[in-house]
CSV table of C-alpha atoms and ligand atoms in Angstrom, one decimal:
chain,number,residue,atom,x,y,z
M,1,MET,CA,-15.2,0.8,-4.1
M,2,ALA,CA,-11.5,1.9,-4.3
M,3,LYS,CA,-10.4,4.8,-7.2
M,4,ILE,CA,-7.9,3.5,-10.0
M,5,TYR,CA,-5.6,5.7,-11.7
M,6,TYR,CA,-5.2,5.9,-15.5
M,7,GLU,CA,-3.1,7.2,-17.6
M,8,GLU,CA,-4.7,10.3,-17.5
M,9,ASP,CA,-4.3,10.6,-13.4
M,10,ALA,CA,-0.8,10.7,-13.5
M,11,THR,CA,2.0,12.7,-15.0
M,12,LEU,CA,5.3,11.8,-15.7
M,13,GLU,CA,6.7,15.4,-14.5
M,14,PRO,CA,8.1,14.7,-11.5
M,15,LEU,CA,10.4,12.1,-11.9
M,16,ILE,CA,12.0,14.5,-15.4
M,17,GLY,CA,15.5,15.5,-14.7
M,18,LYS,CA,15.9,13.6,-12.7
M,19,THR,CA,17.7,10.4,-11.4
M,20,VAL,CA,16.5,6.8,-10.9
M,21,ALA,CA,18.5,4.2,-9.4
M,22,ILE,CA,17.3,0.7,-9.3
M,23,LEU,CA,18.9,-1.4,-6.6
M,24,GLY,CA,19.2,-4.8,-8.5
M,25,TYR,CA,18.7,-6.0,-12.0
M,26,GLY,CA,16.5,-9.5,-12.0
M,27,SER,CA,12.9,-9.9,-11.9
M,28,GLN,CA,11.8,-6.7,-11.7
M,29,GLY,CA,14.7,-4.7,-11.9
M,30,HIS,CA,15.6,-5.1,-15.4
M,31,ALA,CA,12.4,-4.4,-16.1
M,32,HIS,CA,11.6,-1.5,-14.2
M,33,ALA,CA,14.6,0.2,-16.1
M,34,LEU,CA,13.9,-0.3,-19.7
M,35,ASN,CA,10.7,0.7,-18.6
M,36,LEU,CA,11.7,3.4,-16.8
M,37,ARG,CA,14.8,5.0,-19.6
M,38,ASP,CA,11.9,4.0,-22.5
M,39,SER,CA,9.5,6.2,-20.5
M,40,GLY,CA,12.5,9.3,-20.6
M,41,ILE,CA,13.5,8.7,-17.3
M,42,ARG,CA,17.5,8.9,-16.7
M,43,VAL,CA,18.3,5.4,-14.5
M,44,VAL,CA,21.7,3.6,-13.0
M,45,VAL,CA,21.9,0.9,-11.7
M,46,GLY,CA,23.1,-0.2,-8.6
M,47,LEU,CA,24.4,-3.7,-8.4
M,48,HIS,CA,26.8,-5.5,-5.9
M,49,GLN,CA,30.5,-6.5,-6.9
M,50,GLY,CA,30.6,-9.7,-8.5
M,51,SER,CA,26.9,-9.9,-9.2
M,52,LYS,CA,25.8,-12.3,-12.1
M,53,SER,CA,23.3,-9.6,-13.3
M,54,LYS,CA,25.8,-6.4,-14.5
M,55,ARG,CA,26.3,-8.2,-18.0
M,56,LYS,CA,22.5,-8.0,-18.5
M,57,ALA,CA,22.7,-4.5,-16.9
M,58,LEU,CA,25.4,-3.4,-19.0
M,59,GLU,CA,23.9,-5.1,-22.6
M,60,GLY,CA,20.5,-3.7,-21.9
M,61,GLY,CA,22.6,0.2,-21.9
M,62,PHE,CA,22.4,1.6,-18.1
M,63,PRO,CA,25.5,2.0,-16.3
M,64,VAL,CA,26.0,0.1,-13.7
M,65,LEU,CA,27.7,1.9,-10.1
M,66,GLU,CA,28.4,-0.2,-7.0
M,67,PRO,CA,24.9,1.0,-5.0
M,68,ALA,CA,26.7,3.2,-3.2
M,69,ARG,CA,27.3,5.7,-5.8
M,70,ALA,CA,24.1,4.6,-7.6
M,71,VAL,CA,22.1,5.8,-4.1
M,72,GLN,CA,24.4,9.3,-4.4
M,73,GLU,CA,23.6,10.1,-8.1
M,74,ALA,CA,19.8,9.4,-8.0
M,75,ASP,CA,16.8,11.5,-7.1
M,76,VAL,CA,14.9,8.5,-6.5
M,77,ILE,CA,16.3,4.6,-4.5
M,78,MET,CA,14.2,1.5,-5.8
M,79,PHE,CA,15.2,-1.3,-3.9
M,80,LEU,CA,14.7,-4.3,-6.2
M,81,THR,CA,17.1,-6.6,-4.9
M,82,PRO,CA,15.8,-9.6,-3.1
M,83,ASP,CA,13.7,-8.8,0.2
M,84,THR,CA,16.3,-10.6,2.6
M,85,VAL,CA,19.3,-8.6,1.4
M,86,GLN,CA,17.5,-5.2,1.6
M,87,PRO,CA,18.5,-4.2,5.6
M,88,GLN,CA,21.9,-4.5,4.8
M,89,ILE,CA,22.1,-2.9,1.2
M,90,TYR,CA,20.5,-0.1,3.7
M,91,LYS,CA,22.9,0.7,5.9
M,92,GLU,CA,25.7,0.5,4.3
M,93,SER,CA,24.8,1.8,0.6
M,94,VAL,CA,22.3,4.2,1.3
M,95,GLU,CA,21.3,5.3,4.4
M,96,PRO,CA,24.4,7.4,4.6
M,97,TYR,CA,24.1,9.2,1.6
M,98,LEU,CA,20.3,10.2,2.2
M,99,ASN,CA,18.9,13.8,2.5
M,100,PRO,CA,14.8,15.5,2.1
M,101,SER,CA,15.7,15.5,-1.5
M,102,LYS,CA,15.7,11.8,-2.2
M,103,SER,CA,13.3,9.3,-1.9
M,104,LEU,CA,12.9,6.0,-1.0
M,105,ALA,CA,11.1,3.6,-3.3
M,106,PHE,CA,10.0,-0.6,-2.5
M,107,ALA,CA,7.9,-2.8,-5.0
M,108,HIS,CA,6.6,-4.8,-2.1
M,109,GLY,CA,6.0,-3.4,1.7
M,110,PHE,CA,7.8,-6.0,4.1
M,111,ASN,CA,10.5,-4.5,4.9
M,112,ILE,CA,9.0,-1.4,5.8
M,113,HIS,CA,6.1,-2.9,7.2
M,114,PHE,CA,8.2,-5.1,9.6
M,115,LYS,CA,10.4,-2.1,10.7
M,116,GLN,CA,13.7,-4.1,8.4
M,117,ILE,CA,14.6,-1.1,7.0
M,118,VAL,CA,13.6,2.1,9.2
M,119,PRO,CA,14.1,5.1,7.4
M,120,PRO,CA,14.5,9.0,8.3
M,121,LYS,CA,11.5,11.4,8.7
M,122,GLU,CA,12.7,13.7,6.6
M,123,VAL,CA,12.8,11.4,2.9
M,124,ASP,CA,9.6,10.6,1.2
M,125,VAL,CA,9.1,6.4,1.1
M,126,PHE,CA,6.4,5.1,-1.5
M,127,MET,CA,5.6,1.8,-3.3
M,128,VAL,CA,5.4,1.0,-6.7
M,129,ALA,CA,4.1,-3.6,-5.9
M,130,PRO,CA,3.4,-4.7,-9.9
M,131,LYS,CA,0.9,-7.2,-9.2
M,132,GLY,CA,2.5,-9.3,-11.5
M,133,PRO,CA,6.1,-11.6,-12.2
M,134,GLY,CA,8.5,-8.6,-13.5
M,135,HIS,CA,9.0,-10.5,-16.9
M,136,LEU,CA,5.6,-9.6,-18.0
M,137,VAL,CA,5.9,-6.1,-16.1
M,138,ARG,CA,8.6,-6.0,-19.8
M,139,TRP,CA,6.4,-7.8,-21.7
M,140,MET,CA,3.6,-5.5,-21.6
M,141,TYR,CA,5.2,-1.9,-21.6
M,142,GLU,CA,6.4,-2.7,-24.7
M,143,GLU,CA,3.4,-4.2,-26.6
M,144,GLY,CA,2.4,-0.8,-25.1
M,145,LYS,CA,0.5,-2.9,-22.6
M,146,GLY,CA,0.3,-2.6,-18.5
M,147,VAL,CA,0.8,-4.5,-15.2
M,148,PRO,CA,-1.3,-3.0,-12.7
M,149,ALA,CA,-0.2,-2.1,-9.8
M,150,LEU,CA,-0.6,-0.7,-5.9
M,151,ILE,CA,1.4,2.0,-4.8
M,152,ALA,CA,2.5,3.6,-0.8
M,153,ILE,CA,2.7,6.2,0.4
M,154,TYR,CA,4.1,5.8,3.8
M,155,GLN,CA,6.3,8.9,4.4
M,156,ASP,CA,5.7,12.4,2.6
M,157,ALA,CA,8.2,14.6,4.0
M,158,SER,CA,8.2,16.7,0.3
M,159,GLY,CA,3.8,17.4,0.5
M,160,TYR,CA,3.6,15.4,-3.2
M,161,CYS,CA,4.8,11.8,-3.3
M,162,LYS,CA,1.9,10.6,-4.2
M,163,ASP,CA,3.4,12.4,-7.5
M,164,LYS,CA,5.8,10.6,-7.3
M,165,ALA,CA,4.6,7.3,-6.6
M,166,LEU,CA,1.9,8.1,-9.8
M,167,ALA,CA,4.8,8.9,-12.0
M,168,TYR,CA,6.6,6.3,-11.6
M,169,ALA,CA,3.7,4.2,-12.1
M,170,LYS,CA,3.2,5.6,-15.6
M,171,ALA,CA,6.6,5.3,-16.8
M,172,ILE,CA,6.7,1.6,-16.2
M,173,GLY,CA,3.2,1.9,-17.8
M,174,ALA,CA,1.1,0.7,-15.2
M,175,THR,CA,-1.5,2.9,-15.2
M,176,ARG,CA,-1.9,1.9,-18.5
M,177,ALA,CA,-3.6,-1.3,-17.0
M,178,GLY,CA,-5.0,0.6,-13.9
M,179,VAL,CA,-3.3,1.4,-9.5
M,180,ILE,CA,-5.1,1.2,-7.0
M,181,GLU,CA,-4.0,3.4,-3.8
M,182,THR,CA,-2.9,0.5,-0.9
M,183,THR,CA,-1.0,1.2,2.2
M,184,PHE,CA,2.0,-0.8,2.9
M,185,LYS,CA,0.3,-3.7,5.6
M,186,GLU,CA,-1.9,-4.5,3.1
M,187,GLU,CA,0.4,-4.9,0.3
M,188,THR,CA,3.0,-6.6,2.3
M,189,GLU,CA,0.1,-9.0,4.2
M,190,THR,CA,-2.3,-10.2,0.7
M,191,ASP,CA,0.9,-9.9,-1.6
M,192,LEU,CA,2.9,-12.8,0.9
M,193,PHE,CA,-0.6,-14.8,1.8
M,194,GLY,CA,-1.3,-14.3,-2.5
M,195,GLU,CA,2.1,-16.4,-3.2
M,196,GLN,CA,1.7,-18.3,-0.3
M,197,THR,CA,-2.0,-20.0,-0.5
M,198,VAL,CA,-3.1,-18.8,-3.9
M,199,LEU,CA,-0.4,-18.0,-6.5
M,200,CYS,CA,2.6,-20.2,-6.5
M,201,GLY,CA,1.5,-21.7,-3.4
M,202,GLY,CA,-1.3,-22.7,-3.8
M,203,VAL,CA,-2.1,-23.5,-7.2
M,204,THR,CA,1.8,-25.4,-7.6
M,205,ALA,CA,0.6,-28.1,-4.4
M,206,LEU,CA,-3.6,-27.9,-6.5
M,207,ILE,CA,-1.3,-28.7,-9.2
M,208,LYS,CA,1.5,-31.6,-7.2
M,209,ALA,CA,-1.3,-33.3,-5.3
M,210,GLY,CA,-3.0,-33.7,-8.6
M,211,PHE,CA,-0.5,-35.1,-10.7
M,212,GLU,CA,0.7,-37.4,-7.8
M,213,THR,CA,-2.6,-38.9,-7.6
M,214,LEU,CA,-2.9,-38.9,-10.8
M,215,VAL,CA,0.1,-41.3,-11.4
M,216,GLU,CA,0.1,-43.3,-8.2
M,217,ALA,CA,-3.5,-44.3,-9.5
M,218,GLY,CA,-0.9,-45.9,-12.8
M,219,TYR,CA,-2.0,-43.5,-15.4
M,220,GLN,CA,0.4,-42.4,-17.8
M,221,PRO,CA,2.6,-39.0,-15.6
M,222,GLU,CA,1.7,-37.4,-19.6
M,223,VAL,CA,-1.7,-37.6,-18.9
M,224,ALA,CA,-1.6,-36.3,-16.0
M,225,TYR,CA,0.6,-33.5,-17.0
M,226,PHE,CA,-2.2,-31.9,-19.2
M,227,GLU,CA,-4.6,-32.9,-17.0
M,228,CYS,CA,-3.6,-31.1,-13.9
M,229,LEU,CA,-1.3,-28.5,-15.3
M,230,HIS,CA,-1.1,-27.9,-19.0
M,231,GLU,CA,-5.1,-27.3,-19.4
M,232,LEU,CA,-4.9,-25.5,-16.2
M,233,LYS,CA,-3.6,-22.3,-18.1
M,234,LEU,CA,-6.1,-22.5,-20.1
M,235,ILE,CA,-8.9,-22.9,-17.8
M,236,VAL,CA,-7.2,-19.4,-16.5
M,237,ASP,CA,-7.1,-17.5,-19.4
M,238,LEU,CA,-10.4,-18.4,-19.1
M,239,ILE,CA,-10.4,-16.6,-16.3
M,240,TYR,CA,-8.8,-14.0,-16.3
M,241,GLN,CA,-10.7,-12.6,-19.3
M,242,TYR,CA,-13.7,-13.7,-18.8
M,243,GLY,CA,-14.6,-14.3,-14.7
M,244,ILE,CA,-15.0,-17.7,-13.3
M,245,ALA,CA,-18.7,-17.3,-14.4
M,246,GLY,CA,-17.0,-17.1,-18.7
M,247,MET,CA,-15.1,-20.1,-17.2
M,248,ARG,CA,-18.1,-21.9,-16.3
M,249,TYR,CA,-20.2,-20.6,-19.3
M,250,SER,CA,-17.4,-22.5,-21.8
M,251,ILE,CA,-16.6,-25.7,-19.9
M,252,SER,CA,-19.1,-28.9,-20.6
M,253,ASP,CA,-21.9,-29.0,-17.9
M,254,THR,CA,-20.0,-32.0,-16.8
M,255,ALA,CA,-17.7,-30.2,-15.5
M,256,LYS,CA,-19.7,-27.5,-14.2
M,257,TYR,CA,-21.0,-30.4,-12.2
M,258,GLY,CA,-17.7,-31.4,-10.9
M,259,ASP,CA,-17.4,-27.6,-10.5
M,260,VAL,CA,-19.8,-27.1,-7.5
M,261,THR,CA,-20.0,-30.1,-5.5
M,262,ARG,CA,-16.9,-31.4,-5.9
M,263,GLY,CA,-14.7,-28.2,-6.1
M,264,GLU,CA,-16.6,-27.8,-2.8
M,265,ARG,CA,-15.3,-30.1,-0.8
M,266,ILE,CA,-11.6,-29.1,-2.3
M,267,TYR,CA,-13.1,-25.3,-1.2
M,268,LYS,CA,-14.2,-26.0,2.3
M,269,LEU,CA,-11.2,-27.8,3.3
M,270,ILE,CA,-8.9,-25.7,2.0
M,271,LYS,CA,-10.5,-21.8,3.4
M,272,PRO,CA,-9.4,-22.5,7.0
M,273,LEU,CA,-5.5,-23.2,6.0
M,274,MET,CA,-5.3,-20.3,3.9
M,275,LYS,CA,-7.1,-18.3,7.7
M,276,ASP,CA,-4.2,-20.2,9.5
M,277,ILE,CA,-1.9,-18.9,6.7
M,278,LEU,CA,-2.7,-15.7,6.8
M,279,SER,CA,-3.0,-15.4,10.4
M,280,GLU,CA,1.2,-16.6,10.9
M,281,ILE,CA,2.1,-13.2,8.0
M,282,GLN,CA,-0.5,-10.5,10.5
M,283,LYS,CA,1.5,-12.4,13.4
M,284,GLY,CA,5.1,-11.4,11.8
M,285,GLU,CA,5.1,-15.7,12.3
M,286,PHE,CA,6.1,-16.0,8.8
M,287,ALA,CA,9.0,-12.4,9.0
M,288,LYS,CA,10.5,-13.7,11.2
M,289,GLU,CA,10.8,-17.3,9.8
M,290,TRP,CA,12.2,-16.0,6.3
M,291,ILE,CA,14.7,-13.4,8.0
M,292,LEU,CA,16.2,-16.4,10.6
M,293,GLU,CA,15.8,-19.0,7.6
M,294,ASN,CA,18.1,-16.8,5.6
M,295,GLN,CA,20.5,-16.1,8.2
M,296,ALA,CA,21.1,-19.2,8.5
M,297,GLY,CA,21.7,-19.8,4.4
M,298,ARG,CA,18.9,-21.2,3.8
M,299,PRO,CA,18.7,-23.9,4.1
M,300,VAL,CA,15.4,-25.4,3.8
M,301,PHE,CA,14.6,-23.1,1.2
M,302,ASN,CA,17.1,-24.9,-1.1
M,303,ALA,CA,16.4,-28.6,0.0
M,304,LEU,CA,12.4,-28.2,-0.9
M,305,LEU,CA,13.4,-26.1,-3.7
M,306,GLU,CA,15.9,-29.1,-5.0
M,307,ARG,CA,13.7,-31.7,-3.8
M,308,ASP,CA,10.8,-30.2,-6.3
M,309,ARG,CA,13.0,-29.7,-9.3
M,310,ARG,CA,13.8,-33.4,-8.9
M,311,HIS,CA,10.5,-33.9,-9.2
M,312,LEU,CA,8.1,-36.0,-11.2
M,313,ILE,CA,5.7,-33.2,-12.9
M,314,GLU,CA,9.0,-31.2,-14.1
M,315,GLU,CA,11.1,-34.2,-16.1
M,316,VAL,CA,7.2,-34.8,-17.5
M,317,GLY,CA,7.1,-30.8,-18.3
M,318,GLU,CA,10.7,-31.1,-20.0
M,319,LYS,CA,9.2,-33.2,-22.7
M,320,LEU,CA,5.9,-31.9,-23.2
M,321,ARG,CA,6.4,-28.8,-22.3
M,322,GLU,CA,7.3,-27.8,-26.0
M,323,MET,CA,3.2,-28.6,-27.0
M,324,MET,CA,2.4,-25.5,-24.1
M,325,PRO,CA,0.6,-22.2,-25.7
M,326,TRP,CA,3.7,-20.0,-24.6
M,327,ILE,CA,2.5,-16.3,-22.5
M,328,THR,CA,4.3,-14.8,-25.3
M,329,GLY,CA,7.0,-17.5,-26.6
M,330,LYS,CA,9.9,-15.5,-25.2
M,331,GLU,CA,11.9,-16.5,-23.7
M,332,LEU,CA,12.6,-16.2,-19.5
M,333,LYS,CA,16.4,-14.4,-18.8
R,1,LIG,N1,10.0,-11.3,-8.3
R,1,LIG,C1,8.6,-10.4,-9.0
R,1,LIG,O1,7.7,-11.2,-9.8
R,1,LIG,C2,8.2,-9.4,-7.9
R,1,LIG,C3,8.8,-8.8,-6.7
R,1,LIG,N2,8.4,-7.9,-6.3
R,1,LIG,C4,10.2,-7.4,-5.1
R,1,LIG,O2,10.8,-6.8,-6.0
R,1,LIG,C5,11.9,-6.8,-5.2
R,1,LIG,C6,12.9,-7.6,-6.5
R,1,LIG,O3,12.3,-9.0,-6.5
R,1,LIG,P1,12.6,-9.7,-7.9
R,1,LIG,O4,13.5,-8.9,-9.0
R,1,LIG,O5,12.5,-11.0,-7.7
R,1,LIG,O6,14.4,-10.4,-7.2
R,1,LIG,P2,15.1,-10.9,-8.2
R,1,LIG,O7,16.0,-11.9,-7.2
R,1,LIG,O8,14.9,-11.5,-9.6
R,1,LIG,O9,16.7,-9.8,-9.2
R,1,LIG,C7,17.6,-8.9,-7.9
R,1,LIG,C8,18.7,-8.6,-8.6
R,1,LIG,O10,19.8,-7.7,-7.1
R,1,LIG,C9,21.1,-8.0,-7.5
R,1,LIG,N3,21.5,-8.2,-5.4
R,1,LIG,C10,21.8,-8.8,-5.6
R,1,LIG,N4,22.1,-8.7,-4.1
R,1,LIG,C11,22.2,-7.6,-4.9
R,1,LIG,C12,22.9,-6.4,-3.8
R,1,LIG,N5,23.6,-6.4,-2.3
R,1,LIG,N6,22.8,-5.0,-3.8
R,1,LIG,C13,22.5,-5.2,-5.2
R,1,LIG,N7,21.7,-5.5,-6.2
R,1,LIG,C14,22.0,-6.8,-5.4
R,1,LIG,C15,21.0,-9.3,-8.2
R,1,LIG,O11,22.1,-9.6,-9.0
R,1,LIG,P3,22.3,-10.8,-8.5
R,1,LIG,O12,21.5,-11.7,-9.0
R,1,LIG,O13,24.0,-10.7,-9.3
R,1,LIG,O14,22.5,-11.3,-7.5
R,1,LIG,C16,18.8,-9.3,-9.5
R,1,LIG,O15,19.7,-8.7,-9.9
R,1,LIG,C17,12.2,-7.7,-3.8
R,1,LIG,O16,11.5,-6.2,-2.8
R,1,LIG,C18,10.5,-8.6,-4.4
R,1,LIG,O17,9.7,-8.6,-3.4
R,1,LIG,C19,7.5,-7.4,-6.4
R,1,LIG,C20,6.4,-7.6,-7.6
R,1,LIG,C21,6.8,-8.9,-8.1
R,2,LIG,C1,5.1,-12.2,-9.1
R,2,LIG,C2,4.7,-10.7,-7.8
R,2,LIG,O1,3.9,-10.8,-7.5
R,2,LIG,C3,4.7,-12.1,-6.5
R,2,LIG,C4,5.1,-13.7,-6.9
R,2,LIG,O2,4.5,-12.1,-5.2
R,2,LIG,C5,6.7,-12.5,-6.5
R,2,LIG,O3,6.8,-12.6,-7.3
R,2,LIG,O4,6.7,-11.8,-5.4
């Protein structure tokens, strides 16, 4: 089993007195910047001209600079912009100002693993990848807790790159929950797989298919919503806290029997598809498709998101959302 690093395994020392440039101030960016600063680390935010996030970063009390200026001021440069714009930012605003005293950091390994960014050998390159949405990274930190994270060391020119990565993980609260060391390859491939087949893509497919099956069979959309979305959180909360066995302890015997029989049929159908999707990721086919999609201006991305935005489940959700047990009762902003 992998070693898990906790608070006592990490020290902030490698970052004390240093400046971290957070490039981007979105889901992860705002959380890292606020948590780092609350942990006593100096933070500057790098945002592009006309950034919609600038107001929020200024309201957060951060110095907001052009990316190149932020990089020149920083000892650690953390890329928290969309993955698809990182190579251009690197070329234009980071690479010209690199020297052995600076470190590059990422929250996802995509651009390093797929060679969209190839750093010079003389700089440290590490990853601190929270295994959860950015807003939870901040909310959990504020509650004295943390979101677990993965760390990876791609280049250790200084000889103490891992100490820097653990210090960064500690500063954003991840060592409160636990940190596991991985590689850029393993994080990239497992993260892409998980978000496509189990988390976002997988669970949305299950919810939509279930909801549509019931509605098309003539049941009320509100009832279908409760069965296929609302209650999902409650069941997943049980799994999160007590495991699958714990969830099964709490549900009825009737539900358990349906789970282990009909669930088995679904499992057998989807596992071969999951293996195909993992293969596409490992061969770089997904990465190539996503890079080309962005070069073309995201036509498929925008069309499919708009299609889902108009889905009946969204309309019903708007009507029933206030009945949902909020994760934290906070507003996504
Ligand atoms: N979302 C998540 O929970 C997780 C994300 N990650 C990784 O974290 C990184 C950031 O993702 P995420 O937080 O979701 O990103 P978001 O889309 O939420 O935020 C992107 C931020 O980058 C800014 N930005 C866009 N273009 C530029 C630019 N050229 N220069 C500077 N800033 C720019 C945006 O500003 P504006 O809004 O004005 O465009 C915005 O503030 C990615 O590598 C992602 O894979 C890892 C784990 C989880
Ligand atoms: C939240 C998270 O880790 C994801 C789903 O992989 C992402 O947003 O990139």
